[in-house]
PDB file of C-alpha atoms and ligand atoms in Angstrom:
ATOM      1  CA  UNK A   1      54.495  17.091 -27.851  1.00 79.00           C
ATOM      2  CA  UNK A   2      54.295  19.702 -25.201  1.00 87.00           C
ATOM      3  CA  UNK A   3      51.200  21.675 -24.306  1.00 93.00           C
ATOM      4  CA  UNK A   4      53.571  24.549 -23.526  1.00 94.00           C
ATOM      5  CA  UNK A   5      55.205  24.361 -26.974  1.00 95.00           C
ATOM      6  CA  UNK A   6      55.821  27.814 -28.523  1.00 96.00           C
ATOM      7  CA  UNK A   7      54.860  29.638 -25.340  1.00 97.00           C
ATOM      8  CA  UNK A   8      55.790  33.319 -25.368  1.00 98.00           C
ATOM      9  CA  UNK A   9      56.365  35.599 -22.380  1.00 98.00           C
ATOM     10  CA  UNK A  10      55.494  39.283 -22.561  1.00 98.00           C
ATOM     11  CA  UNK A  11      56.650  41.844 -20.013  1.00 98.00           C
ATOM     12  CA  UNK A  12      55.245  44.563 -17.778  1.00 98.00           C
ATOM     13  CA  UNK A  13      55.229  46.856 -20.862  1.00 98.00           C
ATOM     14  CA  UNK A  14      54.640  44.447 -23.745  1.00 98.00           C
ATOM     15  CA  UNK A  15      51.979  41.840 -24.516  1.00 98.00           C
ATOM     16  CA  UNK A  16      52.896  38.193 -25.149  1.00 98.00           C
ATOM     17  CA  UNK A  17      53.008  37.128 -28.815  1.00 98.00           C
ATOM     18  CA  UNK A  18      50.877  34.279 -30.045  1.00 97.00           C
ATOM     19  CA  UNK A  19      53.124  31.930 -31.983  1.00 97.00           C
ATOM     20  CA  UNK A  20      51.916  29.300 -34.426  1.00 94.00           C
ATOM     21  CA  UNK A  21      52.683  25.904 -35.897  1.00 94.00           C
ATOM     22  CA  UNK A  22      55.562  27.365 -37.913  1.00 93.00           C
ATOM     23  CA  UNK A  23      57.532  28.062 -34.734  1.00 93.00           C
ATOM     24  CA  UNK A  24      56.573  24.751 -33.172  1.00 94.00           C
ATOM     25  CA  UNK A  25      59.240  22.065 -33.417  1.00 93.00           C
ATOM     26  CA  UNK A  26      57.533  19.319 -31.448  1.00 94.00           C
ATOM     27  CA  UNK A  27      54.223  19.497 -33.359  1.00 95.00           C
ATOM     28  CA  UNK A  28      56.068  19.469 -36.682  1.00 95.00           C
ATOM     29  CA  UNK A  29      58.026  16.455 -35.467  1.00 95.00           C
ATOM     30  CA  UNK A  30      54.824  14.536 -34.645  1.00 96.00           C
ATOM     31  CA  UNK A  31      53.305  15.528 -38.014  1.00 96.00           C
ATOM     32  CA  UNK A  32      56.372  14.090 -39.778  1.00 97.00           C
ATOM     33  CA  UNK A  33      56.377  10.886 -37.721  1.00 96.00           C
ATOM     34  CA  UNK A  34      52.628  10.399 -38.251  1.00 97.00           C
ATOM     35  CA  UNK A  35      53.096  10.434 -42.041  1.00 97.00           C
ATOM     36  CA  UNK A  36      55.098   7.218 -41.764  1.00 96.00           C
ATOM     37  CA  UNK A  37      52.548   4.949 -40.070  1.00 95.00           C
ATOM     38  CA  UNK A  38      48.938   5.117 -38.846  1.00 95.00           C
ATOM     39  CA  UNK A  39      50.034   3.592 -35.544  1.00 96.00           C
ATOM     40  CA  UNK A  40      51.814   6.863 -34.793  1.00 97.00           C
ATOM     41  CA  UNK A  41      48.472   8.666 -34.457  1.00 97.00           C
ATOM     42  CA  UNK A  42      47.138  11.843 -36.033  1.00 97.00           C
ATOM     43  CA  UNK A  43      48.297  15.158 -34.552  1.00 97.00           C
ATOM     44  CA  UNK A  44      46.124  17.375 -36.771  1.00 97.00           C
ATOM     45  CA  UNK A  45      42.973  17.520 -34.581  1.00 97.00           C
ATOM     46  CA  UNK A  46      45.159  18.568 -31.655  1.00 97.00           C
ATOM     47  CA  UNK A  47      47.214  21.327 -33.260  1.00 96.00           C
ATOM     48  CA  UNK A  48      45.501  22.745 -36.343  1.00 96.00           C
ATOM     49  CA  UNK A  49      43.114  25.155 -34.640  1.00 95.00           C
ATOM     50  CA  UNK A  50      45.133  27.435 -32.407  1.00 95.00           C
ATOM     51  CA  UNK A  51      42.240  29.813 -31.768  1.00 93.00           C
ATOM     52  CA  UNK A  52      40.405  27.031 -29.943  1.00 93.00           C
ATOM     53  CA  UNK A  53      43.512  25.723 -28.200  1.00 93.00           C
ATOM     54  CA  UNK A  54      45.229  28.862 -26.952  1.00 94.00           C
ATOM     55  CA  UNK A  55      45.156  30.197 -23.444  1.00 93.00           C
ATOM     56  CA  UNK A  56      46.650  33.311 -21.827  1.00 97.00           C
ATOM     57  CA  UNK A  57      48.011  33.364 -18.327  1.00 98.00           C
ATOM     58  CA  UNK A  58      50.018  35.755 -16.176  1.00 98.00           C
ATOM     59  CA  UNK A  59      52.333  35.644 -13.198  1.00 98.00           C
ATOM     60  CA  UNK A  60      52.506  38.521 -10.735  1.00 98.00           C
ATOM     61  CA  UNK A  61      55.464  39.188  -8.451  1.00 98.00           C
ATOM     62  CA  UNK A  62      55.089  41.755  -5.679  1.00 98.00           C
ATOM     63  CA  UNK A  63      57.657  43.123  -3.249  1.00 98.00           C
ATOM     64  CA  UNK A  64      54.781  43.918  -0.967  1.00 97.00           C
ATOM     65  CA  UNK A  65      52.114  41.887   0.846  1.00 97.00           C
ATOM     66  CA  UNK A  66      49.131  44.258   0.358  1.00 97.00           C
ATOM     67  CA  UNK A  67      47.490  42.162  -2.366  1.00 97.00           C
ATOM     68  CA  UNK A  68      47.849  38.871  -0.531  1.00 96.00           C
ATOM     69  CA  UNK A  69      46.759  40.416   2.790  1.00 97.00           C
ATOM     70  CA  UNK A  70      43.699  41.870   1.091  1.00 97.00           C
ATOM     71  CA  UNK A  71      42.778  38.511  -0.434  1.00 96.00           C
ATOM     72  CA  UNK A  72      43.308  36.727   2.876  1.00 96.00           C
ATOM     73  CA  UNK A  73      40.970  39.130   4.694  1.00 95.00           C
ATOM     74  CA  UNK A  74      38.450  39.174   1.891  1.00 92.00           C
ATOM     75  CA  UNK A  75      38.251  35.412   1.336  1.00 92.00           C
ATOM     76  CA  UNK A  76      39.199  34.118   4.772  1.00 93.00           C
ATOM     77  CA  UNK A  77      41.768  31.863   3.094  1.00 93.00           C
ATOM     78  CA  UNK A  78      45.403  31.918   4.103  1.00 94.00           C
ATOM     79  CA  UNK A  79      47.674  31.616   1.042  1.00 94.00           C
ATOM     80  CA  UNK A  80      47.725  28.101  -0.344  1.00 94.00           C
ATOM     81  CA  UNK A  81      44.363  27.095   1.131  1.00 94.00           C
ATOM     82  CA  UNK A  82      41.877  28.819  -1.178  1.00 90.00           C
ATOM     83  CA  UNK A  83      42.201  27.242  -4.612  1.00 87.00           C
ATOM     84  CA  UNK A  84      41.104  29.127  -7.701  1.00 92.00           C
ATOM     85  CA  UNK A  85      39.328  32.478  -7.428  1.00 95.00           C
ATOM     86  CA  UNK A  86      37.193  32.996 -10.558  1.00 96.00           C
ATOM     87  CA  UNK A  87      35.852  36.462 -11.376  1.00 97.00           C
ATOM     88  CA  UNK A  88      32.563  35.428 -12.924  1.00 96.00           C
ATOM     89  CA  UNK A  89      31.727  38.975 -14.132  1.00 96.00           C
ATOM     90  CA  UNK A  90      35.016  39.278 -15.992  1.00 98.00           C
ATOM     91  CA  UNK A  91      34.733  39.466 -19.793  1.00 98.00           C
ATOM     92  CA  UNK A  92      38.011  37.559 -19.962  1.00 97.00           C
ATOM     93  CA  UNK A  93      36.710  35.093 -17.341  1.00 97.00           C
ATOM     94  CA  UNK A  94      39.797  35.703 -15.252  1.00 98.00           C
ATOM     95  CA  UNK A  95      40.825  33.350 -12.472  1.00 97.00           C
ATOM     96  CA  UNK A  96      43.808  33.444 -10.184  1.00 98.00           C
ATOM     97  CA  UNK A  97      45.449  31.210  -7.610  1.00 97.00           C
ATOM     98  CA  UNK A  98      47.468  32.222  -4.590  1.00 97.00           C
ATOM     99  CA  UNK A  99      49.742  29.304  -3.832  1.00 96.00           C
ATOM    100  CA  UNK A 100      51.336  28.753  -0.439  1.00 96.00           C
ATOM    101  CA  UNK A 101      54.126  31.302   0.036  1.00 97.00           C
ATOM    102  CA  UNK A 102      57.007  31.018  -0.507  1.00 97.00           C
ATOM    103  CA  UNK A 103      56.178  29.196  -3.732  1.00 95.00           C
ATOM    104  CA  UNK A 104      59.819  28.905  -4.797  1.00 95.00           C
ATOM    105  CA  UNK A 105      62.532  27.623  -2.435  1.00 94.00           C
ATOM    106  CA  UNK A 106      64.635  30.781  -2.883  1.00 95.00           C
ATOM    107  CA  UNK A 107      61.716  33.242  -2.739  1.00 97.00           C
ATOM    108  CA  UNK A 108      62.540  36.030  -0.221  1.00 96.00           C
ATOM    109  CA  UNK A 109      59.981  36.553   2.597  1.00 94.00           C
ATOM    110  CA  UNK A 110      59.027  40.021   1.347  1.00 95.00           C
ATOM    111  CA  UNK A 111      58.250  38.790  -2.179  1.00 97.00           C
ATOM    112  CA  UNK A 112      54.780  37.411  -2.930  1.00 97.00           C
ATOM    113  CA  UNK A 113      53.695  35.745  -6.133  1.00 98.00           C
ATOM    114  CA  UNK A 114      50.499  34.520  -7.699  1.00 97.00           C
ATOM    115  CA  UNK A 115      49.332  33.127 -11.015  1.00 97.00           C
ATOM    116  CA  UNK A 116      46.191  33.658 -13.071  1.00 98.00           C
ATOM    117  CA  UNK A 117      44.607  33.222 -16.479  1.00 97.00           C
ATOM    118  CA  UNK A 118      41.721  34.278 -18.727  1.00 96.00           C
ATOM    119  CA  UNK A 119      39.615  31.858 -20.729  1.00 92.00           C
ATOM    120  CA  UNK A 120      38.343  34.445 -23.232  1.00 94.00           C
ATOM    121  CA  UNK A 121      41.512  36.306 -24.259  1.00 96.00           C
ATOM    122  CA  UNK A 122      39.922  37.725 -27.436  1.00 97.00           C
ATOM    123  CA  UNK A 123      37.240  39.693 -25.609  1.00 97.00           C
ATOM    124  CA  UNK A 124      37.752  43.279 -24.470  1.00 98.00           C
ATOM    125  CA  UNK A 125      38.198  43.730 -20.726  1.00 98.00           C
ATOM    126  CA  UNK A 126      35.495  45.305 -18.534  1.00 98.00           C
ATOM    127  CA  UNK A 127      37.848  48.144 -17.560  1.00 97.00           C
ATOM    128  CA  UNK A 128      40.743  47.973 -20.023  1.00 97.00           C
ATOM    129  CA  UNK A 129      39.396  48.525 -23.526  1.00 96.00           C
ATOM    130  CA  UNK A 130      41.607  45.849 -25.063  1.00 98.00           C
ATOM    131  CA  UNK A 131      41.511  42.092 -25.419  1.00 98.00           C
ATOM    132  CA  UNK A 132      43.562  40.202 -22.870  1.00 98.00           C
ATOM    133  CA  UNK A 133      45.818  39.035 -25.720  1.00 98.00           C
ATOM    134  CA  UNK A 134      46.643  42.680 -26.519  1.00 98.00           C
ATOM    135  CA  UNK A 135      47.470  43.593 -22.920  1.00 98.00           C
ATOM    136  CA  UNK A 136      50.776  44.186 -21.216  1.00 98.00           C
ATOM    137  CA  UNK A 137      51.424  42.770 -17.752  1.00 98.00           C
ATOM    138  CA  UNK A 138      50.575  46.170 -16.213  1.00 98.00           C
ATOM    139  CA  UNK A 139      47.210  46.293 -18.015  1.00 98.00           C
ATOM    140  CA  UNK A 140      46.254  42.760 -16.985  1.00 98.00           C
ATOM    141  CA  UNK A 141      46.811  43.639 -13.317  1.00 98.00           C
ATOM    142  CA  UNK A 142      44.809  46.876 -13.715  1.00 98.00           C
ATOM    143  CA  UNK A 143      41.881  44.815 -15.002  1.00 98.00           C
ATOM    144  CA  UNK A 144      42.242  42.430 -12.066  1.00 98.00           C
ATOM    145  CA  UNK A 145      42.371  45.289  -9.529  1.00 98.00           C
ATOM    146  CA  UNK A 146      39.257  46.792 -11.117  1.00 98.00           C
ATOM    147  CA  UNK A 147      37.288  43.594 -10.524  1.00 98.00           C
ATOM    148  CA  UNK A 148      38.521  43.366  -6.932  1.00 97.00           C
ATOM    149  CA  UNK A 149      37.926  47.126  -6.407  1.00 97.00           C
ATOM    150  CA  UNK A 150      41.496  47.657  -5.191  1.00 97.00           C
ATOM    151  CA  UNK A 151      42.815  50.045  -7.848  1.00 97.00           C
ATOM    152  CA  UNK A 152      43.432  52.868  -5.357  1.00 97.00           C
ATOM    153  CA  UNK A 153      44.939  50.538  -2.789  1.00 97.00           C
ATOM    154  CA  UNK A 154      47.420  49.090  -5.310  1.00 98.00           C
ATOM    155  CA  UNK A 155      48.318  52.371  -7.049  1.00 97.00           C
ATOM    156  CA  UNK A 156      51.101  53.512  -4.666  1.00 98.00           C
ATOM    157  CA  UNK A 157      52.655  50.041  -4.645  1.00 98.00           C
ATOM    158  CA  UNK A 158      52.666  49.917  -8.432  1.00 97.00           C
ATOM    159  CA  UNK A 159      54.058  53.462  -8.662  1.00 97.00           C
ATOM    160  CA  UNK A 160      56.829  52.509  -6.252  1.00 97.00           C
ATOM    161  CA  UNK A 161      57.921  49.858  -8.784  1.00 97.00           C
ATOM    162  CA  UNK A 162      57.180  46.965  -6.420  1.00 98.00           C
ATOM    163  CA  UNK A 163      54.993  45.027  -8.826  1.00 98.00           C
ATOM    164  CA  UNK A 164      55.774  42.990 -11.919  1.00 98.00           C
ATOM    165  CA  UNK A 165      53.474  40.934 -14.108  1.00 98.00           C
ATOM    166  CA  UNK A 166      54.444  38.695 -17.009  1.00 98.00           C
ATOM    167  CA  UNK A 167      51.714  37.876 -19.536  1.00 98.00           C
ATOM    168  CA  UNK A 168      52.079  34.499 -21.238  1.00 98.00           C
ATOM    169  CA  UNK A 169      50.598  33.220 -24.517  1.00 98.00           C
ATOM    170  CA  UNK A 170      50.321  29.437 -24.807  1.00 96.00           C
ATOM    171  CA  UNK A 171      49.043  28.466 -28.287  1.00 96.00           C
ATOM    172  CA  UNK A 172      48.687  24.716 -27.629  1.00 96.00           C
ATOM    173  CA  UNK A 173      47.754  24.595 -23.961  1.00 95.00           C
ATOM    174  CA  UNK A 174      44.245  23.197 -24.526  1.00 94.00           C
ATOM    175  CA  UNK A 175      45.159  21.030 -27.496  1.00 96.00           C
ATOM    176  CA  UNK A 176      44.798  17.862 -25.465  1.00 96.00           C
ATOM    177  CA  UNK A 177      41.078  18.638 -24.924  1.00 95.00           C
ATOM    178  CA  UNK A 178      40.273  18.916 -28.654  1.00 96.00           C
ATOM    179  CA  UNK A 179      37.672  16.549 -30.137  1.00 96.00           C
ATOM    180  CA  UNK A 180      39.449  13.479 -31.488  1.00 96.00           C
ATOM    181  CA  UNK A 181      38.808  10.030 -32.864  1.00 96.00           C
ATOM    182  CA  UNK A 182      40.031   6.679 -31.665  1.00 95.00           C
ATOM    183  CA  UNK A 183      43.529   6.241 -33.036  1.00 96.00           C
ATOM    184  CA  UNK A 184      44.375   9.968 -33.088  1.00 97.00           C
ATOM    185  CA  UNK A 185      46.296   9.352 -29.880  1.00 97.00           C
ATOM    186  CA  UNK A 186      48.890   6.634 -30.550  1.00 98.00           C
ATOM    187  CA  UNK A 187      49.206   3.728 -28.131  1.00 98.00           C
ATOM    188  CA  UNK A 188      52.014   4.276 -25.638  1.00 98.00           C
ATOM    189  CA  UNK A 189      53.735   1.233 -27.127  1.00 98.00           C
ATOM    190  CA  UNK A 190      52.527   1.024 -30.740  1.00 96.00           C
ATOM    191  CA  UNK A 191      51.969  -2.515 -32.023  1.00 93.00           C
ATOM    192  CA  UNK A 192      55.297  -4.179 -32.748  1.00 92.00           C
ATOM    193  CA  UNK A 193      57.438  -1.470 -31.113  1.00 95.00           C
ATOM    194  CA  UNK A 194      60.271  -2.894 -29.038  1.00 95.00           C
ATOM    195  CA  UNK A 195      62.578   0.037 -28.343  1.00 95.00           C
ATOM    196  CA  UNK A 196      60.468   3.194 -28.316  1.00 96.00           C
ATOM    197  CA  UNK A 197      57.212   4.498 -26.894  1.00 97.00           C
ATOM    198  CA  UNK A 198      55.002   7.590 -26.887  1.00 97.00           C
ATOM    199  CA  UNK A 199      54.824   9.420 -23.559  1.00 96.00           C
ATOM    200  CA  UNK A 200      52.716  12.230 -22.211  1.00 96.00           C
ATOM    201  CA  UNK A 201      49.407  13.919 -22.868  1.00 97.00           C
ATOM    202  CA  UNK A 202      48.899  12.728 -26.461  1.00 97.00           C
ATOM    203  CA  UNK A 203      49.510   9.004 -25.977  1.00 97.00           C
ATOM    204  CA  UNK A 204      46.541   6.764 -25.200  1.00 97.00           C
ATOM    205  CA  UNK A 205      45.959   5.968 -21.523  1.00 94.00           C
ATOM    206  CA  UNK A 206      42.407   4.670 -21.532  1.00 88.00           C
ATOM    207  CA  UNK A 207      39.991   6.104 -18.962  1.00 87.00           C
ATOM    208  CA  UNK A 208      42.618   8.483 -17.610  1.00 92.00           C
ATOM    209  CA  UNK A 209      42.021  12.230 -17.541  1.00 91.00           C
ATOM    210  CA  UNK A 210      44.325  14.376 -19.685  1.00 94.00           C
ATOM    211  CA  UNK A 211      46.052  17.576 -18.538  1.00 93.00           C
ATOM    212  CA  UNK A 212      47.098  16.049 -15.240  1.00 94.00           C
ATOM    213  CA  UNK A 213      50.655  15.247 -14.236  1.00 95.00           C
ATOM    214  CA  UNK A 214      49.304  11.803 -13.304  1.00 95.00           C
ATOM    215  CA  UNK A 215      48.398  11.156 -16.951  1.00 96.00           C
ATOM    216  CA  UNK A 216      51.964  11.739 -18.123  1.00 97.00           C
ATOM    217  CA  UNK A 217      53.376   9.693 -15.250  1.00 97.00           C
ATOM    218  CA  UNK A 218      51.014   6.827 -16.085  1.00 97.00           C
ATOM    219  CA  UNK A 219      52.110   6.803 -19.751  1.00 97.00           C
ATOM    220  CA  UNK A 220      55.738   6.696 -18.593  1.00 98.00           C
ATOM    221  CA  UNK A 221      54.918   3.736 -16.324  1.00 98.00           C
ATOM    222  CA  UNK A 222      53.129   2.005 -19.230  1.00 98.00           C
ATOM    223  CA  UNK A 223      56.196   2.503 -21.435  1.00 98.00           C
ATOM    224  CA  UNK A 224      58.853   1.422 -18.957  1.00 98.00           C
ATOM    225  CA  UNK A 225      56.941  -1.498 -17.426  1.00 97.00           C
ATOM    226  CA  UNK A 226      55.797  -2.581 -20.901  1.00 96.00           C
ATOM    227  CA  UNK A 227      59.212  -2.532 -22.567  1.00 97.00           C
ATOM    228  CA  UNK A 228      61.405  -3.653 -19.653  1.00 97.00           C
ATOM    229  CA  UNK A 229      61.179  -6.615 -17.349  1.00 96.00           C
ATOM    230  CA  UNK A 230      60.710  -4.715 -14.095  1.00 96.00           C
ATOM    231  CA  UNK A 231      58.016  -6.918 -12.504  1.00 96.00           C
ATOM    232  CA  UNK A 232      56.132  -3.692 -11.679  1.00 97.00           C
ATOM    233  CA  UNK A 233      52.517  -2.867 -12.516  1.00 95.00           C
ATOM    234  CA  UNK A 234      51.100   0.382 -13.848  1.00 96.00           C
ATOM    235  CA  UNK A 235      49.273   2.251 -11.100  1.00 93.00           C
ATOM    236  CA  UNK A 236      45.579   1.363 -11.650  1.00 90.00           C
ATOM    237  CA  UNK A 237      43.061   3.985 -12.719  1.00 87.00           C
ATOM    238  CA  UNK A 238      40.489   5.033 -10.134  1.00 84.00           C
ATOM    239  CA  UNK A 239      37.226   4.065 -11.824  1.00 81.00           C
ATOM    240  CA  UNK A 240      35.112   7.109 -10.874  1.00 80.00           C
ATOM    241  CA  UNK A 241      32.965   6.775 -14.032  1.00 80.00           C
ATOM    242  CA  UNK A 242      31.154   3.820 -12.431  1.00 85.00           C
ATOM    243  CA  UNK A 243      30.845   5.241  -8.925  1.00 90.00           C
ATOM    244  CA  UNK A 244      27.209   6.359  -8.310  1.00 92.00           C
ATOM    245  CA  UNK A 245      28.378   9.022  -5.844  1.00 93.00           C
ATOM    246  CA  UNK A 246      30.444  10.818  -8.506  1.00 90.00           C
ATOM    247  CA  UNK A 247      27.877  10.261 -11.263  1.00 91.00           C
ATOM    248  CA  UNK A 248      25.244  11.921  -9.078  1.00 93.00           C
ATOM    249  CA  UNK A 249      27.655  14.772  -8.291  1.00 93.00           C
ATOM    250  CA  UNK A 250      28.293  15.261 -12.025  1.00 91.00           C
ATOM    251  CA  UNK A 251      24.554  15.296 -12.757  1.00 92.00           C
ATOM    252  CA  UNK A 252      23.966  17.970 -10.121  1.00 94.00           C
ATOM    253  CA  UNK A 253      26.895  20.039 -11.432  1.00 92.00           C
ATOM    254  CA  UNK A 254      25.627  19.854 -15.044  1.00 92.00           C
ATOM    255  CA  UNK A 255      22.188  21.091 -13.983  1.00 92.00           C
ATOM    256  CA  UNK A 256      23.428  23.854 -11.703  1.00 85.00           C
TER     257      UNK A 256
HETATM  258  C1  FAD B   1      49.925  26.702 -16.477  1.00 97.52           C
HETATM  259  C2  FAD B   1      49.710  25.218 -16.259  1.00 97.52           C
HETATM  260  C3  FAD B   1      49.020  24.771 -15.141  1.00 97.52           C
HETATM  261  C4  FAD B   1      48.863  23.414 -14.918  1.00 97.52           C
HETATM  262  N1  FAD B   1      48.221  22.973 -13.792  1.00 97.52           N
HETATM  263  C5  FAD B   1      48.144  21.652 -13.534  1.00 97.52           C
HETATM  264  C6  FAD B   1      47.566  21.176 -12.322  1.00 97.52           C
HETATM  265  O1  FAD B   1      47.127  21.955 -11.476  1.00 97.52           O
HETATM  266  N2  FAD B   1      47.493  19.833 -12.108  1.00 97.52           N
HETATM  267  C7  FAD B   1      47.993  18.944 -13.021  1.00 97.52           C
HETATM  268  O2  FAD B   1      47.947  17.726 -12.781  1.00 97.52           O
HETATM  269  N3  FAD B   1      48.549  19.364 -14.188  1.00 97.52           N
HETATM  270  C8  FAD B   1      48.632  20.683 -14.465  1.00 97.52           C
HETATM  271  N4  FAD B   1      49.205  21.114 -15.636  1.00 97.52           N
HETATM  272  C9  FAD B   1      49.557  20.127 -16.657  1.00 97.52           C
HETATM  273  C10 FAD B   1      50.876  19.424 -16.358  1.00 97.52           C
HETATM  274  O3  FAD B   1      51.827  20.366 -15.910  1.00 97.52           O
HETATM  275  C11 FAD B   1      51.377  18.734 -17.643  1.00 97.52           C
HETATM  276  O4  FAD B   1      50.352  17.947 -18.211  1.00 97.52           O
HETATM  277  C12 FAD B   1      52.563  17.842 -17.315  1.00 97.52           C
HETATM  278  O5  FAD B   1      53.591  18.596 -16.730  1.00 97.52           O
HETATM  279  C13 FAD B   1      53.084  17.173 -18.573  1.00 97.52           C
HETATM  280  O6  FAD B   1      54.204  16.374 -18.202  1.00 97.52           O
HETATM  281  P1  FAD B   1      55.152  15.779 -19.297  1.00 97.52           P
HETATM  282  O7  FAD B   1      56.231  15.069 -18.568  1.00 97.52           O
HETATM  283  O8  FAD B   1      54.331  15.017 -20.294  1.00 97.52           O
HETATM  284  O9  FAD B   1      55.723  17.029 -20.075  1.00 97.52           O
HETATM  285  P2  FAD B   1      56.608  18.232 -19.498  1.00 97.52           P
HETATM  286  O10 FAD B   1      56.411  18.436 -18.039  1.00 97.52           O
HETATM  287  O11 FAD B   1      56.375  19.365 -20.439  1.00 97.52           O
HETATM  288  O12 FAD B   1      58.088  17.650 -19.662  1.00 97.52           O
HETATM  289  C14 FAD B   1      58.728  17.560 -20.911  1.00 97.52           C
HETATM  290  C15 FAD B   1      60.199  17.856 -20.698  1.00 97.52           C
HETATM  291  O13 FAD B   1      60.911  17.623 -21.918  1.00 97.52           O
HETATM  292  C16 FAD B   1      61.858  18.642 -22.060  1.00 97.52           C
HETATM  293  N5  FAD B   1      62.209  18.730 -23.495  1.00 97.52           N
HETATM  294  C17 FAD B   1      61.465  19.245 -24.498  1.00 97.52           C
HETATM  295  N6  FAD B   1      62.113  19.133 -25.671  1.00 97.52           N
HETATM  296  C18 FAD B   1      63.285  18.521 -25.414  1.00 97.52           C
HETATM  297  C19 FAD B   1      64.376  18.112 -26.215  1.00 97.52           C
HETATM  298  N7  FAD B   1      64.395  18.310 -27.542  1.00 97.52           N
HETATM  299  N8  FAD B   1      65.411  17.520 -25.603  1.00 97.52           N
HETATM  300  C20 FAD B   1      65.405  17.297 -24.276  1.00 97.52           C
HETATM  301  N9  FAD B   1      64.386  17.656 -23.448  1.00 97.52           N
HETATM  302  C21 FAD B   1      63.349  18.262 -24.023  1.00 97.52           C
HETATM  303  C22 FAD B   1      61.187  19.877 -21.538  1.00 97.52           C
HETATM  304  O14 FAD B   1      62.121  20.859 -21.167  1.00 97.52           O
HETATM  305  C23 FAD B   1      60.444  19.313 -20.323  1.00 97.52           C
HETATM  306  O15 FAD B   1      61.229  19.345 -19.150  1.00 97.52           O
HETATM  307  C24 FAD B   1      49.383  22.477 -15.856  1.00 97.52           C
HETATM  308  C25 FAD B   1      50.085  22.945 -16.986  1.00 97.52           C
HETATM  309  C26 FAD B   1      50.243  24.301 -17.179  1.00 97.52           C
HETATM  310  C27 FAD B   1      51.037  24.766 -18.387  1.00 97.52           C
END
């Protein structure tokens, strides 16, 4: 099962389409497998409520450095050093990340890219009178510029055709965070299995934190080291849940 299953890309002029279970091969596959044995888990809590699981993101590509220069001056962070920027006043709760440039090995020096998302895609924007889900790539960037107060600065660059933005609809991206019961995630190696295993975000790796690449890698280690005689051990979990320093940090964060 992929959290990016049934993802759809829009364009500069068209919004992304939200697909559903019908278009989703991997979720249907798990549903069919799960009917055969309880040990194969229960996919339903993870995939049956797309409105709670979906997420919209966007990628901007600019043949111009104005946006990145502005952000560097404004935040004091050179690209790749700032982490997420969250626009807390944004109705969509937009965030964006400027990764170290070039992000791609073949990215030309004069091309800059960044990535962002909105956590409330069904709310109307503060500037654009549409939900994020209804917006084209151009409209999403307009909303972003509005929050950063750089609409005038970016206008000539946009009009010169130097900017592109691809909106993306991901119906299952948060499915791994859905409330679940013990047994909904199958064991990596279900009891009695000798020649197959479940890998990735929906297999059980106790105490690990889903969404991360590490989680998927750990399940792969559990499968390979469990089924083959490699003499290797699964990389141990860092037990932060019993570390007073992190517990205190969590308590402070919850009460902020
Ligand atoms: C926008 C976004 C941001 C993220 N940010 C972070 C982050 O900052 N930190 C972090 O740790 N994690 C992040 N993640 C999560 C992380 O990327 C995933 O959890 C991780 O990549 C899952 O790894 P995987 O190997 O289980 O699955 P995938 O990486 O999805 O790999 C599955 C592979 O199987 C292939 N495949 C699918 N179907 C078939 C088929 N029928 N036949 C053959 N091959 C097939 C796919 O093409 C794919 O290559 C992010 C995810 C997204 C979408």
